[in-house]
mmCIF file of C-alpha atoms and ligand atoms in Angstrom:
data_model
loop_
_atom_site.group_PDB
_atom_site.id
_atom_site.type_symbol
_atom_site.label_atom_id
_atom_site.label_comp_id
_atom_site.label_asym_id
_atom_site.label_seq_id
_atom_site.Cartn_x
_atom_site.Cartn_y
_atom_site.Cartn_z
ATOM 1 C CA MET A 1 -26.752 -19.006 -17.114
ATOM 2 C CA THR A 2 -23.785 -19.127 -14.273
ATOM 3 C CA ASN A 3 -23.605 -16.778 -12.069
ATOM 4 C CA GLN A 4 -20.391 -14.633 -11.787
ATOM 5 C CA ALA A 5 -18.587 -11.312 -10.626
ATOM 6 C CA ILE A 6 -15.668 -9.287 -10.539
ATOM 7 C CA GLY A 7 -13.817 -7.760 -7.698
ATOM 8 C CA HIS A 8 -10.932 -4.869 -8.920
ATOM 9 C CA SER A 9 -8.271 -2.994 -7.265
ATOM 10 C CA HIS A 10 -4.824 -1.487 -7.724
ATOM 11 C CA ALA A 11 -1.201 -0.991 -6.220
ATOM 12 C CA LYS A 12 -0.297 1.688 -4.050
ATOM 13 C CA ILE A 13 2.420 4.327 -3.232
ATOM 14 C CA ILE A 14 2.662 6.166 -0.124
ATOM 15 C CA LEU A 15 4.456 9.270 -0.860
ATOM 16 C CA MET A 16 5.015 10.374 2.330
ATOM 17 C CA GLY A 17 3.694 9.590 6.214
ATOM 18 C CA GLU A 18 4.596 5.429 6.549
ATOM 19 C CA HIS A 19 4.882 4.061 9.900
ATOM 20 C CA SER A 20 4.132 7.724 11.462
ATOM 21 C CA VAL A 21 0.464 7.227 10.293
ATOM 22 C CA VAL A 22 0.456 4.075 12.545
ATOM 23 C CA TYR A 23 0.605 6.987 15.305
ATOM 24 C CA GLY A 24 -1.835 9.135 14.670
ATOM 25 C CA GLN A 25 0.206 11.230 12.132
ATOM 26 C CA PRO A 26 -0.942 12.571 8.422
ATOM 27 C CA ALA A 27 0.311 10.670 5.403
ATOM 28 C CA ILE A 28 -0.420 10.666 1.667
ATOM 29 C CA ALA A 29 -0.444 7.804 -0.936
ATOM 30 C CA LEU A 30 -1.528 7.266 -4.428
ATOM 31 C CA PRO A 31 -3.196 4.592 -6.096
ATOM 32 C CA ILE A 32 -1.479 3.419 -9.355
ATOM 33 C CA PRO A 33 -4.324 2.340 -11.245
ATOM 34 C CA LYS A 34 -1.939 0.258 -14.174
ATOM 35 C CA ILE A 35 -0.507 -2.170 -11.376
ATOM 36 C CA ASP A 36 -3.830 -3.923 -10.605
ATOM 37 C CA LEU A 37 -5.482 -7.167 -9.236
ATOM 38 C CA ASN A 38 -8.712 -9.063 -10.329
ATOM 39 C CA VAL A 39 -10.340 -11.635 -8.225
ATOM 40 C CA LYS A 40 -13.046 -13.310 -9.838
ATOM 41 C CA ILE A 41 -16.283 -15.470 -8.453
ATOM 42 C CA VAL A 42 -17.600 -17.977 -10.425
ATOM 43 C CA GLU A 43 -20.520 -20.302 -8.606
ATOM 44 C CA LYS A 44 -19.783 -23.827 -7.895
ATOM 45 C CA ASN A 45 -21.652 -26.593 -6.457
ATOM 46 C CA ILE A 46 -19.816 -27.865 -3.468
ATOM 47 C CA GLY A 47 -17.761 -25.363 -0.747
ATOM 48 C CA ILE A 48 -15.706 -22.297 -0.865
ATOM 49 C CA PHE A 49 -12.405 -22.963 -3.458
ATOM 50 C CA LEU A 50 -9.500 -20.610 -4.058
ATOM 51 C CA ASN A 51 -7.376 -20.301 -7.044
ATOM 52 C CA SER A 52 -4.259 -17.817 -6.320
ATOM 53 C CA LYS A 53 -0.551 -18.103 -7.323
ATOM 54 C CA TYR A 54 -0.132 -19.146 -3.090
ATOM 55 C CA TYR A 55 -2.850 -21.662 -2.837
ATOM 56 C CA VAL A 56 -5.261 -23.406 -4.762
ATOM 57 C CA GLY A 57 -7.746 -25.316 -3.212
ATOM 58 C CA ASP A 58 -10.792 -25.654 -0.406
ATOM 59 C CA ILE A 59 -10.229 -22.719 2.166
ATOM 60 C CA ASN A 60 -11.117 -24.691 4.838
ATOM 61 C CA ASN A 61 -7.464 -26.363 4.373
ATOM 62 C CA ILE A 62 -5.995 -22.573 3.644
ATOM 63 C CA PRO A 63 -2.357 -22.840 5.353
ATOM 64 C CA ASN A 64 -2.132 -20.684 8.457
ATOM 65 C CA ASP A 65 -0.148 -17.634 6.594
ATOM 66 C CA LEU A 66 -3.255 -17.660 4.330
ATOM 67 C CA LEU A 67 -5.737 -17.381 7.261
ATOM 68 C CA GLY A 68 -6.353 -13.465 6.775
ATOM 69 C CA ILE A 69 -8.000 -14.261 3.986
ATOM 70 C CA LYS A 70 -10.433 -17.636 4.962
ATOM 71 C CA ASN A 71 -12.003 -15.276 7.833
ATOM 72 C CA LEU A 72 -12.068 -11.817 4.964
ATOM 73 C CA ILE A 73 -14.362 -13.781 2.878
ATOM 74 C CA ASN A 74 -16.242 -15.577 5.992
ATOM 75 C CA ASP A 75 -17.057 -12.362 7.705
ATOM 76 C CA THR A 76 -17.923 -10.978 4.570
ATOM 77 C CA LEU A 77 -20.649 -13.866 4.075
ATOM 78 C CA HIS A 78 -21.992 -13.334 6.811
ATOM 79 C CA LYS A 79 -22.184 -9.657 6.666
ATOM 80 C CA LEU A 80 -24.193 -10.672 3.574
ATOM 81 C CA ASN A 81 -26.131 -13.106 5.608
ATOM 82 C CA LYS A 82 -24.632 -15.535 2.546
ATOM 83 C CA GLU A 83 -22.667 -18.091 5.001
ATOM 84 C CA ALA A 84 -23.846 -21.419 2.698
ATOM 85 C CA SER A 85 -22.508 -19.975 -0.490
ATOM 86 C CA CYS A 86 -20.775 -21.941 -3.139
ATOM 87 C CA PHE A 87 -18.585 -20.838 -5.281
ATOM 88 C CA GLU A 88 -14.653 -20.713 -7.160
ATOM 89 C CA MET A 89 -12.458 -18.005 -5.866
ATOM 90 C CA THR A 90 -9.718 -16.874 -8.748
ATOM 91 C CA ILE A 91 -7.624 -14.244 -7.707
ATOM 92 C CA GLU A 92 -4.867 -12.665 -10.591
ATOM 93 C CA SER A 93 -2.141 -9.850 -9.422
ATOM 94 C CA SER A 94 0.017 -7.951 -11.150
ATOM 95 C CA ILE A 95 1.456 -6.372 -8.055
ATOM 96 C CA PRO A 96 4.219 -7.633 -6.831
ATOM 97 C CA SER A 97 3.750 -8.916 -3.167
ATOM 98 C CA GLU A 98 6.119 -7.770 -0.152
ATOM 99 C CA ARG A 99 7.547 -4.797 -2.043
ATOM 100 C CA GLY A 100 5.688 -2.025 -0.577
ATOM 101 C CA MET A 101 3.079 -1.976 -3.067
ATOM 102 C CA GLY A 102 -0.216 -2.983 -1.023
ATOM 103 C CA SER A 103 -0.516 -6.162 -2.273
ATOM 104 C CA SER A 104 -2.287 -8.136 0.288
ATOM 105 C CA ALA A 105 -4.520 -4.781 1.041
ATOM 106 C CA ALA A 106 -5.521 -4.586 -2.942
ATOM 107 C CA THR A 107 -6.680 -8.396 -2.481
ATOM 108 C CA SER A 108 -8.861 -7.609 0.260
ATOM 109 C CA VAL A 109 -10.219 -4.935 -1.090
ATOM 110 C CA ALA A 110 -10.980 -6.619 -4.407
ATOM 111 C CA ILE A 111 -12.314 -10.060 -2.266
ATOM 112 C CA VAL A 112 -14.739 -7.832 -0.480
ATOM 113 C CA LYS A 113 -16.021 -6.077 -3.671
ATOM 114 C CA SER A 114 -16.441 -9.211 -5.718
ATOM 115 C CA LEU A 115 -18.225 -10.666 -2.918
ATOM 116 C CA TYR A 116 -20.582 -7.846 -2.595
ATOM 117 C CA ASN A 117 -21.208 -8.027 -6.427
ATOM 118 C CA TYR A 118 -21.775 -11.537 -6.811
ATOM 119 C CA PHE A 119 -24.478 -10.916 -4.529
ATOM 120 C CA ASN A 120 -26.176 -7.679 -6.312
ATOM 121 C CA LYS A 121 -25.296 -5.495 -2.613
ATOM 122 C CA PRO A 122 -24.651 -2.184 -2.382
ATOM 123 C CA LEU A 123 -20.841 -1.651 -1.146
ATOM 124 C CA ASP A 124 -20.316 1.605 0.237
ATOM 125 C CA LYS A 125 -16.594 3.046 1.531
ATOM 126 C CA ASP A 126 -16.829 2.655 5.185
ATOM 127 C CA THR A 127 -18.014 -0.847 4.374
ATOM 128 C CA LEU A 128 -15.449 -2.149 2.001
ATOM 129 C CA LEU A 129 -12.648 -0.274 4.752
ATOM 130 C CA GLU A 130 -14.044 -1.849 7.760
ATOM 131 C CA LEU A 131 -14.396 -5.370 6.085
ATOM 132 C CA SER A 132 -10.729 -5.434 4.099
ATOM 133 C CA ASN A 133 -8.739 -4.683 7.304
ATOM 134 C CA ILE A 134 -10.088 -7.661 9.178
ATOM 135 C CA GLU A 135 -7.466 -9.351 6.708
ATOM 136 C CA GLU A 136 -5.034 -6.498 7.184
ATOM 137 C CA THR A 137 -5.348 -6.632 10.927
ATOM 138 C CA ILE A 138 -4.600 -10.689 11.009
ATOM 139 C CA THR A 139 -1.900 -10.013 8.549
ATOM 140 C CA HIS A 140 -0.030 -6.987 10.131
ATOM 141 C CA GLY A 141 -1.126 -6.246 13.782
ATOM 142 C CA ASN A 142 -1.866 -2.808 14.019
ATOM 143 C CA PRO A 143 -2.323 -1.520 10.276
ATOM 144 C CA SER A 144 -3.317 2.447 10.150
ATOM 145 C CA GLY A 145 -5.953 1.333 7.722
ATOM 146 C CA LEU A 146 -4.107 4.035 5.005
ATOM 147 C CA ASP A 147 -3.244 0.635 2.700
ATOM 148 C CA THR A 148 -6.680 -0.506 2.228
ATOM 149 C CA ALA A 149 -8.053 3.239 1.808
ATOM 150 C CA THR A 150 -5.550 3.484 -0.971
ATOM 151 C CA ALA A 151 -6.059 0.045 -2.552
ATOM 152 C CA GLY A 152 -10.293 1.000 -2.466
ATOM 153 C CA SER A 153 -9.810 4.813 -3.941
ATOM 154 C CA ASP A 154 -9.823 6.323 -7.139
ATOM 155 C CA ASN A 155 -7.523 9.327 -6.227
ATOM 156 C CA PRO A 156 -5.019 10.101 -4.295
ATOM 157 C CA VAL A 157 -5.328 10.127 -0.364
ATOM 158 C CA TRP A 158 -4.787 12.379 2.757
ATOM 159 C CA PHE A 159 -5.095 9.958 5.551
ATOM 160 C CA ILE A 160 -5.085 10.605 8.980
ATOM 161 C CA ARG A 161 -5.977 7.330 11.383
ATOM 162 C CA ASN A 162 -9.633 6.906 12.570
ATOM 163 C CA ARG A 163 -10.336 10.878 12.271
ATOM 164 C CA VAL A 164 -9.985 11.998 8.290
ATOM 165 C CA LEU A 165 -9.874 10.272 5.002
ATOM 166 C CA ASN A 166 -10.242 12.440 1.930
ATOM 167 C CA GLU A 167 -8.754 13.466 -1.378
ATOM 168 C CA ILE A 168 -6.150 15.678 -1.630
ATOM 169 C CA ASP A 169 -5.780 18.373 -4.174
ATOM 170 C CA PHE A 170 -2.812 17.127 -6.613
ATOM 171 C CA ASN A 171 -1.898 20.125 -8.599
ATOM 172 C CA LEU A 172 2.061 19.092 -9.117
ATOM 173 C CA ASN A 173 3.863 19.357 -11.905
ATOM 174 C CA ALA A 174 6.256 16.406 -11.837
ATOM 175 C CA VAL A 175 6.510 12.626 -12.534
ATOM 176 C CA LEU A 176 7.134 9.567 -10.056
ATOM 177 C CA VAL A 177 9.995 6.716 -10.537
ATOM 178 C CA ILE A 178 9.126 4.081 -8.530
ATOM 179 C CA ALA A 179 11.927 1.123 -8.595
ATOM 180 C CA ASP A 180 11.450 -2.385 -6.873
ATOM 181 C CA SER A 181 14.802 -3.182 -4.769
ATOM 182 C CA GLY A 182 14.273 -6.858 -5.323
ATOM 183 C CA ILE A 183 14.288 -7.168 -1.716
ATOM 184 C CA LYS A 184 11.263 -8.453 0.040
ATOM 185 C CA GLY A 185 9.827 -6.537 3.122
ATOM 186 C CA ARG A 186 7.787 -8.069 5.338
ATOM 187 C CA THR A 187 4.944 -5.210 6.814
ATOM 188 C CA ASP A 188 4.438 -7.233 10.221
ATOM 189 C CA ILE A 189 7.850 -7.263 10.774
ATOM 190 C CA ALA A 190 8.379 -3.732 10.163
ATOM 191 C CA ILE A 191 5.516 -2.458 12.415
ATOM 192 C CA ASN A 192 6.532 -4.335 15.170
ATOM 193 C CA TYR A 193 10.585 -3.294 14.833
ATOM 194 C CA VAL A 194 8.951 0.695 15.179
ATOM 195 C CA LYS A 195 6.500 -0.535 17.828
ATOM 196 C CA GLN A 196 9.206 -1.744 19.654
ATOM 197 C CA GLN A 197 11.365 1.014 19.653
ATOM 198 C CA LEU A 198 8.633 3.288 20.859
ATOM 199 C CA THR A 199 7.959 0.453 23.799
ATOM 200 C CA HIS A 200 11.385 1.194 24.832
ATOM 201 C CA LYS A 201 10.143 5.250 25.356
ATOM 202 C CA ASN A 202 13.081 5.702 22.743
ATOM 203 C CA LYS A 203 12.996 9.226 22.946
ATOM 204 C CA GLU A 204 14.966 10.031 18.619
ATOM 205 C CA THR A 205 12.248 7.324 17.643
ATOM 206 C CA MET A 206 9.077 9.807 19.412
ATOM 207 C CA GLU A 207 11.110 12.477 17.665
ATOM 208 C CA SER A 208 11.030 11.274 14.031
ATOM 209 C CA ILE A 209 7.564 10.363 14.108
ATOM 210 C CA LYS A 210 6.167 13.580 14.992
ATOM 211 C CA HIS A 211 8.944 15.365 12.396
ATOM 212 C CA ILE A 212 7.499 13.435 9.762
ATOM 213 C CA GLY A 213 4.002 14.602 10.814
ATOM 214 C CA GLU A 214 5.263 18.126 9.891
ATOM 215 C CA LEU A 215 6.997 16.861 6.896
ATOM 216 C CA VAL A 216 3.974 15.561 5.570
ATOM 217 C CA THR A 217 1.573 18.621 6.359
ATOM 218 C CA LYS A 218 4.204 20.894 4.679
ATOM 219 C CA ALA A 219 3.944 18.453 1.533
ATOM 220 C CA LYS A 220 0.245 18.537 1.276
ATOM 221 C CA HIS A 221 1.032 22.474 0.856
ATOM 222 C CA ASP A 222 3.341 22.218 -1.766
ATOM 223 C CA ILE A 223 1.781 19.291 -3.942
ATOM 224 C CA GLU A 224 -1.544 21.530 -3.811
ATOM 225 C CA ASN A 225 0.431 24.878 -4.672
ATOM 226 C CA ASN A 226 2.755 22.931 -7.578
ATOM 227 C CA ASN A 227 6.084 23.430 -5.703
ATOM 228 C CA PRO A 228 7.674 20.231 -6.986
ATOM 229 C CA CYS A 229 11.589 20.987 -5.828
ATOM 230 C CA GLU A 230 10.005 22.061 -1.846
ATOM 231 C CA LEU A 231 8.491 18.684 -2.560
ATOM 232 C CA GLY A 232 11.653 16.595 -3.188
ATOM 233 C CA LEU A 233 13.582 17.838 -0.410
ATOM 234 C CA LEU A 234 10.741 16.774 1.982
ATOM 235 C CA MET A 235 10.443 13.543 0.489
ATOM 236 C CA SER A 236 14.259 13.172 1.468
ATOM 237 C CA GLU A 237 14.241 14.468 4.795
ATOM 238 C CA ASN A 238 11.459 12.127 5.356
ATOM 239 C CA GLN A 239 13.878 9.326 4.443
ATOM 240 C CA LYS A 240 16.071 10.485 7.131
ATOM 241 C CA GLU A 241 13.661 9.866 9.625
ATOM 242 C CA LEU A 242 13.121 6.393 7.830
ATOM 243 C CA LYS A 243 16.561 5.591 8.251
ATOM 244 C CA ASN A 244 16.378 6.820 12.298
ATOM 245 C CA LEU A 245 13.598 4.289 12.436
ATOM 246 C CA LYS A 246 15.866 1.577 11.216
ATOM 247 C CA VAL A 247 13.330 0.809 8.597
ATOM 248 C CA SER A 248 15.873 1.378 5.313
ATOM 249 C CA ASN A 249 18.752 -0.980 4.147
ATOM 250 C CA ASP A 250 21.901 -1.020 2.177
ATOM 251 C CA LYS A 251 19.828 -1.812 -0.916
ATOM 252 C CA ILE A 252 17.458 0.963 -0.605
ATOM 253 C CA ASP A 253 20.136 3.377 0.411
ATOM 254 C CA GLU A 254 22.464 2.891 -2.402
ATOM 255 C CA LEU A 255 19.677 3.396 -4.478
ATOM 256 C CA VAL A 256 17.973 6.305 -3.258
ATOM 257 C CA GLU A 257 21.741 7.695 -3.731
ATOM 258 C CA ILE A 258 21.745 6.462 -7.141
ATOM 259 C CA ALA A 259 17.992 8.306 -8.031
ATOM 260 C CA ASN A 260 19.958 11.602 -6.330
ATOM 261 C CA ARG A 261 22.675 11.596 -8.519
ATOM 262 C CA ASN A 262 20.750 11.443 -11.269
ATOM 263 C CA GLY A 263 18.645 14.384 -10.817
ATOM 264 C CA SER A 264 16.158 12.999 -8.863
ATOM 265 C CA LEU A 265 14.642 15.891 -6.865
ATOM 266 C CA GLY A 266 13.797 13.618 -3.604
ATOM 267 C CA THR A 267 13.946 9.933 -2.886
ATOM 268 C CA LYS A 268 12.685 7.860 -0.137
ATOM 269 C CA LEU A 269 11.230 4.258 0.175
ATOM 270 C CA THR A 270 7.853 3.714 0.220
ATOM 271 C CA GLY A 271 5.516 1.289 2.312
ATOM 272 C CA SER A 272 7.018 -0.354 5.268
ATOM 273 C CA GLY A 273 10.739 -0.841 3.852
ATOM 274 C CA LEU A 274 13.464 -3.058 5.245
ATOM 275 C CA GLY A 275 13.139 -4.120 1.284
ATOM 276 C CA GLY A 276 10.939 -3.038 -0.939
ATOM 277 C CA CYS A 277 10.107 -0.313 -3.332
ATOM 278 C CA ILE A 278 11.635 3.494 -3.542
ATOM 279 C CA ILE A 279 10.256 6.433 -5.230
ATOM 280 C CA ALA A 280 11.776 9.368 -6.485
ATOM 281 C CA LEU A 281 10.480 12.497 -7.727
ATOM 282 C CA ALA A 282 11.516 13.607 -11.046
ATOM 283 C CA LYS A 283 11.500 17.403 -12.938
ATOM 284 C CA ASP A 284 10.267 16.035 -16.090
ATOM 285 C CA MET A 285 9.634 12.447 -17.900
ATOM 286 C CA ASN A 286 13.386 12.871 -19.798
ATOM 287 C CA ASP A 287 14.728 12.965 -16.143
ATOM 288 C CA ALA A 288 12.537 10.062 -14.695
ATOM 289 C CA LYS A 289 13.920 8.202 -17.585
ATOM 290 C CA THR A 290 17.573 8.812 -16.834
ATOM 291 C CA ILE A 291 17.063 7.956 -12.877
ATOM 292 C CA GLU A 292 14.856 4.778 -14.431
ATOM 293 C CA ASN A 293 17.991 3.991 -16.310
ATOM 294 C CA ALA A 294 20.396 4.943 -13.977
ATOM 295 C CA LEU A 295 18.298 2.381 -11.493
ATOM 296 C CA LEU A 296 17.948 -0.222 -13.267
ATOM 297 C CA LYS A 297 21.829 -0.529 -14.126
ATOM 298 C CA ALA A 298 22.254 -0.530 -10.493
ATOM 299 C CA GLY A 299 20.343 -3.403 -10.238
ATOM 300 C CA ALA A 300 16.688 -2.367 -9.623
ATOM 301 C CA LEU A 301 14.744 -5.512 -10.494
ATOM 302 C CA GLU A 302 11.494 -3.594 -11.846
ATOM 303 C CA THR A 303 10.536 0.049 -12.579
ATOM 304 C CA TRP A 304 7.523 2.379 -13.340
ATOM 305 C CA ILE A 305 7.199 5.646 -14.517
ATOM 306 C CA GLN A 306 4.015 7.363 -12.917
ATOM 307 C CA PRO A 307 3.048 11.036 -14.276
ATOM 308 C CA PHE A 308 1.069 12.935 -11.898
ATOM 309 C CA ASN A 309 -1.200 14.564 -14.155
HETATM 310 C C1 MEV B 401 4.311 1.002 7.411
HETATM 311 C C2 MEV B 401 2.711 1.172 7.302
HETATM 312 O O1 MEV B 401 2.364 3.054 7.408
HETATM 313 C C3 MEV B 401 2.181 1.157 6.027
HETATM 314 C C4 MEV B 401 2.412 -0.048 4.843
HETATM 315 O O2 MEV B 401 2.493 0.120 3.600
HETATM 316 C C5 MEV B 401 1.494 0.586 7.788
HETATM 317 C C6 MEV B 401 0.117 1.219 7.938
HETATM 318 O O3 MEV B 401 0.171 2.156 7.691
HETATM 319 O O4 MEV B 401 -0.604 0.277 8.370
#
């Protein structure tokens, strides 16, 4: 029988704390299991063949912007002592790319899982994250590791760079509306943009980063104690700080405003920004539907509703 294996992962949403998490502040993120990605490996005679939306062919001829994937496959094979392997790898994804939903992190996580499954090797969480971050580092420069941690987790994540990685006790009676602005956002550009502001010792940027960390810490308390109204206020304050970091844009601001006018308890961009998605916190499913309809009417490309319980 032909040897074959699957690796599975999903989209992620950062509830609060993007960008500041790169500088050691805490962040809270959620896996979105219904938006997912599968990597399938089937044994083949010659070389490594990649079959994806972006590139079909031998991985040795992969275009430069996908070099991270080639390195990830090679490094994982090296770790597994299986450098001389031959197979076809097929990537199928329903995660929109460059929309702040972690499509590249989900790809990395599923590639590593598929290779470990293919060679029947046990995979612990630390190895999964260490390998998955190889591609993220090549693609994004200085990632915090939050995206891969969330793509590799079945539960919400409370994350502090290089220190703590555990799951948060979600006790929230509310519903999240996710809306795609239709504008692509590039994580590498957004991360560099914030970095540049910090390199120039912009005092306001430093204060915003610290303040976001404080908001996230308060948010954890509100999530664990079922205070959706307070959480919504914190999300809106987080959005103000993301605007100060200049990673919002006109379309995002417009969608945030519309969600707030239609009953959202708090709304912000999610992910690296400069495009991508917004998230709005709704009291219940009825309010979520009202917000969703208003956002679609205002030109949101796609929406998803995610209850917390
Ligand atoms: C902008 C950022 O905070 C989240 C991107 O999804 C970058 C990172 O954490 O690596």
